[in-house]
Amino acid sequence: MKNQLFTKTLNPGDVFVFPEGLIHFQFNFGKTNAVAFSAFGSQNPGVITIANAVFGSDPLISADVLAKAFQVDKKVIYLLEAQFS
């Protein structure tokens, strides 16, 4: 199964729906706080291998974003991505 990266920049009032079973994350590129509301349509979305989806996505998730999210140096991110390419 191909792990494809979908990106969307949201503005105030925008809505985005994550397809069932899709690994997802949010990143605030703005300078102010962001507020998000979420709802779940299923308690059992299936099985997704997170490492494959995060470090093997196409296109790759920004190393800057992943380094900040996992609180590691970008060199670690590049090493992990190499394992899944």
Short mmCIF file of N, CA, C and O in Angstrom, two decimals:
data_model
loop_
_atom_site.label_atom_id
_atom_site.label_comp_id
_atom_site.label_asym_id
_atom_site.label_seq_id
_atom_site.Cartn_x
_atom_site.Cartn_y
_atom_site.Cartn_z
N MET A 1 0.84 -1.19 0.00
CA MET A 1 0.00 0.00 0.00
C MET A 1 0.88 1.24 0.00
O MET A 1 1.78 1.38 0.80
N LYS A 2 0.64 2.15 -0.92
CA LYS A 2 1.41 3.39 -1.02
C LYS A 2 0.95 4.37 0.06
O LYS A 2 -0.24 4.55 0.28
N ASN A 3 1.92 4.99 0.73
CA ASN A 3 1.62 5.99 1.76
C ASN A 3 1.78 7.37 1.15
O ASN A 3 2.87 7.89 1.03
N GLN A 4 0.67 7.95 0.73
CA GLN A 4 0.69 9.24 0.06
C GLN A 4 0.45 10.36 1.05
O GLN A 4 -0.42 10.25 1.92
N LEU A 5 1.21 11.45 0.93
CA LEU A 5 1.04 12.62 1.78
C LEU A 5 0.05 13.58 1.14
O LEU A 5 0.18 13.95 -0.02
N PHE A 6 -0.96 13.97 1.90
CA PHE A 6 -1.92 14.99 1.50
C PHE A 6 -1.68 16.20 2.39
O PHE A 6 -1.59 16.05 3.61
N THR A 7 -1.56 17.38 1.83
CA THR A 7 -1.39 18.59 2.64
C THR A 7 -2.49 19.58 2.32
O THR A 7 -3.00 19.63 1.19
N LYS A 8 -2.84 20.37 3.31
CA LYS A 8 -3.88 21.38 3.13
C LYS A 8 -3.59 22.51 4.11
O LYS A 8 -3.41 22.27 5.30
N THR A 9 -3.50 23.73 3.62
CA THR A 9 -3.38 24.89 4.49
C THR A 9 -4.78 25.39 4.79
O THR A 9 -5.55 25.68 3.86
N LEU A 10 -5.11 25.46 6.07
CA LEU A 10 -6.45 25.88 6.47
C LEU A 10 -6.43 27.33 6.93
O LEU A 10 -5.48 27.78 7.58
N ASN A 11 -7.48 28.02 6.62
CA ASN A 11 -7.70 29.40 7.07
C ASN A 11 -8.87 29.41 8.04
O ASN A 11 -9.63 28.43 8.10
N PRO A 12 -9.03 30.47 8.83
CA PRO A 12 -10.15 30.50 9.77
C PRO A 12 -11.47 30.15 9.10
O PRO A 12 -11.80 30.64 8.03
N GLY A 13 -12.19 29.21 9.71
CA GLY A 13 -13.48 28.77 9.19
C GLY A 13 -13.41 27.60 8.24
O GLY A 13 -14.44 27.03 7.88
N ASP A 14 -12.23 27.20 7.80
CA ASP A 14 -12.08 26.07 6.88
C ASP A 14 -12.34 24.74 7.59
O ASP A 14 -12.19 24.62 8.80
N VAL A 15 -12.70 23.74 6.79
CA VAL A 15 -12.97 22.39 7.28
C VAL A 15 -12.14 21.41 6.47
O VAL A 15 -11.95 21.59 5.27
N PHE A 16 -11.62 20.37 7.13
CA PHE A 16 -10.88 19.32 6.45
C PHE A 16 -11.30 17.98 7.02
O PHE A 16 -11.38 17.83 8.23
N VAL A 17 -11.60 17.02 6.17
CA VAL A 17 -12.03 15.69 6.60
C VAL A 17 -10.89 14.71 6.32
O VAL A 17 -10.39 14.64 5.20
N PHE A 18 -10.49 13.97 7.36
CA PHE A 18 -9.47 12.93 7.20
C PHE A 18 -10.18 11.64 6.82
O PHE A 18 -11.08 11.19 7.54
N PRO A 19 -9.80 11.02 5.72
CA PRO A 19 -10.42 9.73 5.37
C PRO A 19 -10.18 8.69 6.47
O PRO A 19 -9.15 8.72 7.16
N GLU A 20 -11.11 7.78 6.65
CA GLU A 20 -11.02 6.76 7.69
C GLU A 20 -9.72 5.97 7.54
O GLU A 20 -9.35 5.54 6.45
N GLY A 21 -9.01 5.81 8.65
CA GLY A 21 -7.79 5.01 8.68
C GLY A 21 -6.54 5.74 8.24
O GLY A 21 -5.46 5.18 8.26
N LEU A 22 -6.66 7.02 7.85
CA LEU A 22 -5.50 7.78 7.37
C LEU A 22 -4.74 8.37 8.55
O LEU A 22 -5.32 9.02 9.41
N ILE A 23 -3.42 8.11 8.61
CA ILE A 23 -2.58 8.75 9.62
C ILE A 23 -2.62 10.24 9.36
O ILE A 23 -2.52 10.68 8.21
N HIS A 24 -2.74 11.03 10.41
CA HIS A 24 -2.83 12.47 10.21
C HIS A 24 -2.12 13.23 11.33
O HIS A 24 -1.90 12.69 12.41
N PHE A 25 -1.77 14.45 11.04
CA PHE A 25 -1.18 15.34 12.02
C PHE A 25 -1.51 16.77 11.62
O PHE A 25 -1.90 17.04 10.49
N GLN A 26 -1.35 17.67 12.58
CA GLN A 26 -1.59 19.07 12.31
C GLN A 26 -0.32 19.83 12.72
O GLN A 26 0.36 19.46 13.67
N PHE A 27 -0.02 20.91 11.98
CA PHE A 27 1.13 21.75 12.27
C PHE A 27 0.71 23.19 12.08
O PHE A 27 0.21 23.55 11.02
N ASN A 28 0.89 24.00 13.11
CA ASN A 28 0.51 25.41 13.04
C ASN A 28 1.69 26.22 12.50
O ASN A 28 2.67 26.43 13.19
N PHE A 29 1.59 26.68 11.26
CA PHE A 29 2.62 27.51 10.65
C PHE A 29 2.47 28.98 11.03
O PHE A 29 3.32 29.79 10.74
N GLY A 30 1.37 29.30 11.68
CA GLY A 30 1.10 30.70 12.03
C GLY A 30 1.87 31.17 13.24
O GLY A 30 2.59 30.41 13.89
N LYS A 31 1.70 32.44 13.54
CA LYS A 31 2.38 33.07 14.68
C LYS A 31 1.47 33.16 15.90
O LYS A 31 1.90 33.57 16.96
N THR A 32 0.18 32.80 15.74
CA THR A 32 -0.75 32.84 16.86
C THR A 32 -1.26 31.43 17.14
O THR A 32 -1.04 30.51 16.36
N ASN A 33 -1.94 31.27 18.26
CA ASN A 33 -2.51 29.97 18.61
C ASN A 33 -3.58 29.57 17.61
O ASN A 33 -4.26 30.41 17.03
N ALA A 34 -3.73 28.27 17.43
CA ALA A 34 -4.76 27.73 16.55
C ALA A 34 -5.73 26.90 17.39
O ALA A 34 -5.34 26.31 18.40
N VAL A 35 -6.97 26.85 16.97
CA VAL A 35 -7.99 26.05 17.64
C VAL A 35 -8.55 25.05 16.64
O VAL A 35 -8.84 25.41 15.50
N ALA A 36 -8.68 23.80 17.07
CA ALA A 36 -9.22 22.77 16.18
C ALA A 36 -10.29 21.98 16.93
O ALA A 36 -10.18 21.75 18.13
N PHE A 37 -11.31 21.57 16.22
CA PHE A 37 -12.35 20.69 16.74
C PHE A 37 -12.30 19.40 15.95
O PHE A 37 -12.11 19.42 14.73
N SER A 38 -12.46 18.28 16.63
CA SER A 38 -12.44 17.00 15.91
C SER A 38 -13.58 16.12 16.37
O SER A 38 -14.08 16.25 17.48
N ALA A 39 -13.97 15.21 15.49
CA ALA A 39 -15.00 14.22 15.78
C ALA A 39 -14.60 12.92 15.10
O ALA A 39 -13.93 12.94 14.07
N PHE A 40 -14.97 11.82 15.69
CA PHE A 40 -14.60 10.52 15.15
C PHE A 40 -15.85 9.78 14.70
O PHE A 40 -16.86 9.77 15.39
N GLY A 41 -15.75 9.13 13.53
CA GLY A 41 -16.87 8.40 12.99
C GLY A 41 -16.77 6.90 13.23
O GLY A 41 -17.69 6.17 12.91
N SER A 42 -15.65 6.44 13.79
CA SER A 42 -15.46 5.01 13.99
C SER A 42 -14.48 4.80 15.13
O SER A 42 -13.50 5.52 15.28
N GLN A 43 -14.73 3.77 15.94
CA GLN A 43 -13.80 3.39 16.99
C GLN A 43 -12.74 2.44 16.47
O GLN A 43 -11.74 2.20 17.11
N ASN A 44 -12.94 1.88 15.28
CA ASN A 44 -12.01 0.90 14.73
C ASN A 44 -11.67 1.27 13.28
O ASN A 44 -12.27 0.75 12.35
N PRO A 45 -10.67 2.14 13.09
CA PRO A 45 -10.35 2.57 11.73
C PRO A 45 -9.49 1.58 10.96
O PRO A 45 -9.12 1.83 9.82
N GLY A 46 -9.11 0.45 11.56
CA GLY A 46 -8.25 -0.51 10.88
C GLY A 46 -6.83 -0.41 11.39
O GLY A 46 -6.55 0.25 12.38
N VAL A 47 -5.90 -1.04 10.69
CA VAL A 47 -4.51 -1.07 11.12
C VAL A 47 -3.65 -0.29 10.12
O VAL A 47 -3.71 -0.55 8.92
N ILE A 48 -2.88 0.64 10.63
CA ILE A 48 -1.95 1.42 9.82
C ILE A 48 -0.58 1.34 10.50
O ILE A 48 -0.48 1.54 11.70
N THR A 49 0.46 1.05 9.74
CA THR A 49 1.80 1.05 10.28
C THR A 49 2.31 2.48 10.26
O THR A 49 2.57 3.04 9.20
N ILE A 50 2.42 3.08 11.44
CA ILE A 50 2.73 4.51 11.53
C ILE A 50 4.10 4.82 10.94
O ILE A 50 4.26 5.80 10.21
N ALA A 51 5.12 4.03 11.24
CA ALA A 51 6.47 4.34 10.74
C ALA A 51 6.48 4.41 9.21
O ALA A 51 7.06 5.33 8.64
N ASN A 52 5.84 3.46 8.56
CA ASN A 52 5.79 3.48 7.08
C ASN A 52 5.07 4.72 6.57
O ASN A 52 5.48 5.34 5.59
N ALA A 53 3.97 5.07 7.22
CA ALA A 53 3.17 6.21 6.77
C ALA A 53 3.89 7.54 7.00
O ALA A 53 3.79 8.44 6.18
N VAL A 54 4.63 7.65 8.11
CA VAL A 54 5.29 8.92 8.44
C VAL A 54 6.62 9.08 7.70
O VAL A 54 6.89 10.13 7.12
N PHE A 55 7.45 8.04 7.70
CA PHE A 55 8.79 8.17 7.14
C PHE A 55 8.90 7.65 5.71
O PHE A 55 9.94 7.80 5.08
N GLY A 56 7.82 7.08 5.18
CA GLY A 56 7.85 6.57 3.82
C GLY A 56 6.78 7.18 2.93
O GLY A 56 6.41 6.60 1.92
N SER A 57 6.26 8.34 3.32
CA SER A 57 5.19 8.96 2.54
C SER A 57 5.73 9.51 1.22
O SER A 57 6.93 9.72 1.05
N ASP A 58 4.82 9.74 0.29
CA ASP A 58 5.18 10.28 -1.02
C ASP A 58 4.22 11.41 -1.36
O ASP A 58 3.04 11.14 -1.57
N PRO A 59 4.66 12.67 -1.39
CA PRO A 59 6.02 13.12 -1.13
C PRO A 59 6.34 13.04 0.36
O PRO A 59 5.45 12.85 1.19
N LEU A 60 7.62 13.17 0.69
CA LEU A 60 8.04 13.10 2.08
C LEU A 60 7.47 14.26 2.90
O LEU A 60 7.31 15.36 2.39
N ILE A 61 7.17 13.98 4.16
CA ILE A 61 6.79 15.04 5.10
C ILE A 61 8.05 15.85 5.38
O ILE A 61 9.14 15.29 5.52
N SER A 62 7.94 17.14 5.47
CA SER A 62 9.07 18.03 5.70
C SER A 62 9.91 17.57 6.89
O SER A 62 9.38 17.31 7.98
N ALA A 63 11.22 17.46 6.69
CA ALA A 63 12.13 17.06 7.78
C ALA A 63 12.07 18.08 8.92
O ALA A 63 12.21 17.71 10.09
N ASP A 64 11.85 19.34 8.61
CA ASP A 64 11.72 20.36 9.66
C ASP A 64 10.52 20.08 10.55
O ASP A 64 10.59 20.18 11.77
N VAL A 65 9.40 19.73 9.94
CA VAL A 65 8.18 19.42 10.69
C VAL A 65 8.39 18.18 11.55
O VAL A 65 8.05 18.16 12.74
N LEU A 66 8.95 17.11 10.97
CA LEU A 66 9.15 15.87 11.72
C LEU A 66 10.16 16.06 12.85
O LEU A 66 9.97 15.53 13.95
N ALA A 67 11.23 16.81 12.60
CA ALA A 67 12.23 17.05 13.64
C ALA A 67 11.61 17.79 14.82
O ALA A 67 11.88 17.46 15.98
N LYS A 68 10.76 18.75 14.52
CA LYS A 68 10.09 19.49 15.60
C LYS A 68 9.09 18.60 16.34
O LYS A 68 9.02 18.61 17.56
N ALA A 69 8.33 17.80 15.59
CA ALA A 69 7.32 16.94 16.20
C ALA A 69 7.93 15.88 17.10
O ALA A 69 7.41 15.59 18.18
N PHE A 70 9.05 15.29 16.66
CA PHE A 70 9.69 14.22 17.44
C PHE A 70 10.81 14.73 18.33
O PHE A 70 11.45 13.96 19.05
N GLN A 71 11.08 16.03 18.27
CA GLN A 71 12.12 16.68 19.08
C GLN A 71 13.48 16.01 18.91
O GLN A 71 14.14 15.64 19.89
N VAL A 72 13.86 15.82 17.65
CA VAL A 72 15.16 15.24 17.31
C VAL A 72 15.81 16.11 16.23
O VAL A 72 15.16 16.95 15.61
N ASP A 73 17.09 15.89 16.00
CA ASP A 73 17.81 16.58 14.94
C ASP A 73 17.35 16.08 13.58
O ASP A 73 16.94 14.92 13.44
N LYS A 74 17.43 16.93 12.56
CA LYS A 74 17.01 16.52 11.22
C LYS A 74 17.83 15.34 10.70
O LYS A 74 17.34 14.57 9.89
N LYS A 75 19.06 15.17 11.18
CA LYS A 75 19.88 14.02 10.75
C LYS A 75 19.19 12.71 11.12
O LYS A 75 19.26 11.74 10.36
N VAL A 76 18.53 12.68 12.26
CA VAL A 76 17.80 11.48 12.69
C VAL A 76 16.64 11.22 11.74
O VAL A 76 16.38 10.08 11.35
N ILE A 77 15.94 12.27 11.35
CA ILE A 77 14.82 12.13 10.41
C ILE A 77 15.31 11.57 9.08
O ILE A 77 14.72 10.64 8.51
N TYR A 78 16.43 12.12 8.56
CA TYR A 78 16.98 11.63 7.29
C TYR A 78 17.37 10.15 7.38
O TYR A 78 17.15 9.37 6.45
N LEU A 79 17.92 9.75 8.52
CA LEU A 79 18.28 8.36 8.73
C LEU A 79 17.04 7.45 8.70
O LEU A 79 17.03 6.39 8.07
N LEU A 80 15.99 7.90 9.38
CA LEU A 80 14.75 7.12 9.41
C LEU A 80 14.10 7.04 8.03
O LEU A 80 13.65 5.98 7.61
N GLU A 81 14.08 8.16 7.32
CA GLU A 81 13.48 8.16 5.98
C GLU A 81 14.23 7.21 5.04
O GLU A 81 13.59 6.56 4.20
N ALA A 82 15.53 7.11 5.20
CA ALA A 82 16.32 6.21 4.35
C ALA A 82 15.94 4.75 4.55
O ALA A 82 16.05 3.94 3.63
N GLN A 83 15.41 4.42 5.72
CA GLN A 83 15.00 3.05 6.01
C GLN A 83 13.72 2.66 5.26
O GLN A 83 13.41 1.49 5.11
N PHE A 84 12.95 3.66 4.84
CA PHE A 84 11.65 3.40 4.23
C PHE A 84 11.58 3.82 2.75
O PHE A 84 10.51 3.77 2.15
N SER A 85 12.69 4.26 2.17
CA SER A 85 12.65 4.68 0.77
C SER A 85 12.96 3.53 -0.16
O SER A 85 13.43 2.50 0.19
#
